[in-house]
């Protein structure tokens, strides 16, 4: 199910490209930050694919109890698809009540917070180790 951010097709296309670029920056930052924890370069190479697949599957597994209630807003914003494939992210029963930008913004804030916390933790660990 496709959904729109703006009613006008031109502005929806502009917002789509802008939001997808922002989402890719956040996802790339997440992969780079998690790569700082890996010591092996060979393990780092496929980490983007592994992280992406994990974040897609983890959202469904964590939201499985909610699926029985037909309440998949939690799955929509927890899945990495919300910031990587903005227009294709389904919002289930919530589709008539809000536009697609809400799922994107909540997901973007969540993953930005995760990146910030992981980076802060890495800086703290480097400081304790004398780097």
Tab-separated table of C-alpha atoms in Angstrom:
chain	number	residue	atom	x	y	z
A	1	UNK	CA	0.000	0.000	0.000
A	2	UNK	CA	1.460	3.327	-1.013
A	3	UNK	CA	0.831	6.449	0.984
A	4	UNK	CA	1.589	10.077	0.396
A	5	UNK	CA	3.169	12.829	2.427
A	6	UNK	CA	1.723	15.728	0.427
A	7	UNK	CA	-1.359	15.853	-1.770
A	8	UNK	CA	0.567	17.499	-4.604
A	9	UNK	CA	2.540	14.944	-6.638
A	10	UNK	CA	5.506	17.255	-7.270
A	11	UNK	CA	6.035	18.117	-3.598
A	12	UNK	CA	5.510	14.493	-2.657
A	13	UNK	CA	8.317	13.509	-5.049
A	14	UNK	CA	10.619	16.228	-3.680
A	15	UNK	CA	9.877	15.154	-0.100
A	16	UNK	CA	10.412	11.507	-1.056
A	17	UNK	CA	13.924	12.170	-2.397
A	18	UNK	CA	14.812	14.444	0.513
A	19	UNK	CA	13.562	12.029	3.170
A	20	UNK	CA	15.183	9.005	1.506
A	21	UNK	CA	18.535	10.832	1.462
A	22	UNK	CA	18.157	11.675	5.148
A	23	UNK	CA	17.198	8.075	5.905
A	24	UNK	CA	20.229	6.741	4.025
A	25	UNK	CA	22.495	9.069	6.010
A	26	UNK	CA	21.084	7.760	9.289
A	27	UNK	CA	21.382	4.124	8.161
A	28	UNK	CA	24.949	4.670	6.909
A	29	UNK	CA	25.833	6.326	10.204
A	30	UNK	CA	24.400	3.368	12.080
A	31	UNK	CA	26.489	0.934	10.030
A	32	UNK	CA	29.639	3.021	10.493
A	33	UNK	CA	29.101	3.372	14.234
A	34	UNK	CA	28.484	-0.345	14.646
A	35	UNK	CA	31.598	-0.927	12.526
A	36	UNK	CA	33.607	0.939	15.158
A	37	UNK	CA	32.848	-1.903	17.550
A	38	UNK	CA	34.104	-4.565	15.115
A	39	UNK	CA	37.817	-5.265	15.156
A	40	UNK	CA	37.844	-7.475	12.056
A	41	UNK	CA	37.652	-5.738	8.666
A	42	UNK	CA	36.294	-8.869	6.980
A	43	UNK	CA	33.389	-8.936	9.456
A	44	UNK	CA	32.710	-5.251	8.765
A	45	UNK	CA	32.267	-5.687	5.002
A	46	UNK	CA	28.883	-7.508	5.104
A	47	UNK	CA	27.726	-5.732	8.263
A	48	UNK	CA	25.436	-3.301	6.402
A	49	UNK	CA	23.496	-6.150	4.861
A	50	UNK	CA	23.329	-8.048	8.150
A	51	UNK	CA	22.218	-4.962	10.096
A	52	UNK	CA	19.577	-4.083	7.494
A	53	UNK	CA	18.121	-7.576	7.416
A	54	UNK	CA	18.209	-7.807	11.202
A	55	UNK	CA	16.353	-4.516	11.623
A	56	UNK	CA	13.671	-5.601	9.171
A	57	UNK	CA	13.174	-9.012	10.805
A	58	UNK	CA	13.531	-7.753	14.395
A	59	UNK	CA	10.679	-5.291	13.937
A	60	UNK	CA	8.337	-8.069	12.897
A	61	UNK	CA	9.493	-10.446	15.653
A	62	UNK	CA	9.204	-7.803	18.381
A	63	UNK	CA	5.827	-6.688	17.059
A	64	UNK	CA	4.377	-10.191	16.645
A	65	UNK	CA	2.106	-9.894	19.714
A	66	UNK	CA	0.776	-6.635	18.270
A	67	UNK	CA	-0.026	-8.264	14.930
A	68	UNK	CA	-2.797	-10.266	16.539
A	69	UNK	CA	-4.531	-7.010	17.435
A	70	UNK	CA	-4.036	-5.559	13.919
A	71	UNK	CA	-1.979	-2.783	15.509
A	72	UNK	CA	1.197	-2.473	13.460
A	73	UNK	CA	2.201	1.144	14.088
A	74	UNK	CA	5.007	-0.145	16.322
A	75	UNK	CA	6.284	-2.384	13.532
A	76	UNK	CA	6.043	0.455	11.023
A	77	UNK	CA	8.323	2.853	12.853
A	78	UNK	CA	10.693	0.253	14.308
A	79	UNK	CA	11.432	-1.276	10.908
A	80	UNK	CA	14.343	0.267	9.011
A	81	UNK	CA	12.074	0.303	5.946
A	82	UNK	CA	10.374	3.397	7.301
A	83	UNK	CA	13.424	5.533	6.536
A	84	UNK	CA	14.860	3.591	3.578
A	85	UNK	CA	11.743	2.922	1.482
A	86	UNK	CA	9.452	5.673	2.641
A	87	UNK	CA	6.585	5.362	0.175
A	88	UNK	CA	6.361	1.582	0.390
A	89	UNK	CA	6.144	1.306	4.169
A	90	UNK	CA	2.638	0.118	5.120
A	91	UNK	CA	0.939	1.716	8.080
A	92	UNK	CA	-1.912	-0.749	8.455
A	93	UNK	CA	-5.032	0.395	10.242
A	94	UNK	CA	-3.510	3.822	10.862
A	95	UNK	CA	-3.407	4.727	7.157
A	96	UNK	CA	-6.538	6.916	7.106
A	97	UNK	CA	-5.672	8.923	10.235
A	98	UNK	CA	-2.233	10.356	9.405
A	99	UNK	CA	0.160	10.788	6.521
A	100	UNK	CA	3.389	8.908	5.862
A	101	UNK	CA	5.607	11.645	7.258
A	102	UNK	CA	4.698	10.731	10.835
A	103	UNK	CA	6.076	7.198	10.566
A	104	UNK	CA	9.218	8.575	8.930
A	105	UNK	CA	9.792	11.195	11.633
A	106	UNK	CA	9.245	8.796	14.533
A	107	UNK	CA	11.530	6.210	12.931
A	108	UNK	CA	14.155	8.841	12.115
A	109	UNK	CA	14.160	10.105	15.703
A	110	UNK	CA	14.428	6.555	17.041
A	111	UNK	CA	17.362	5.540	14.840
A	112	UNK	CA	19.092	8.904	15.354
A	113	UNK	CA	18.848	8.342	19.099
A	114	UNK	CA	20.280	4.828	18.697
A	115	UNK	CA	23.196	6.233	16.671
A	116	UNK	CA	23.837	8.941	19.241
A	117	UNK	CA	23.812	6.496	22.157
A	118	UNK	CA	26.111	4.009	20.406
A	119	UNK	CA	28.552	6.750	19.413
A	120	UNK	CA	28.547	8.204	22.933
A	121	UNK	CA	29.225	4.766	24.364
A	122	UNK	CA	32.118	4.259	21.943
A	123	UNK	CA	33.634	7.632	22.882
A	124	UNK	CA	33.328	6.746	26.555
A	125	UNK	CA	35.012	3.365	26.004
A	126	UNK	CA	37.834	4.980	24.001
A	127	UNK	CA	38.366	7.548	26.734
A	128	UNK	CA	38.575	4.822	29.392
A	129	UNK	CA	41.077	2.867	27.271
A	130	UNK	CA	43.286	5.922	26.755
A	131	UNK	CA	42.631	6.555	23.058
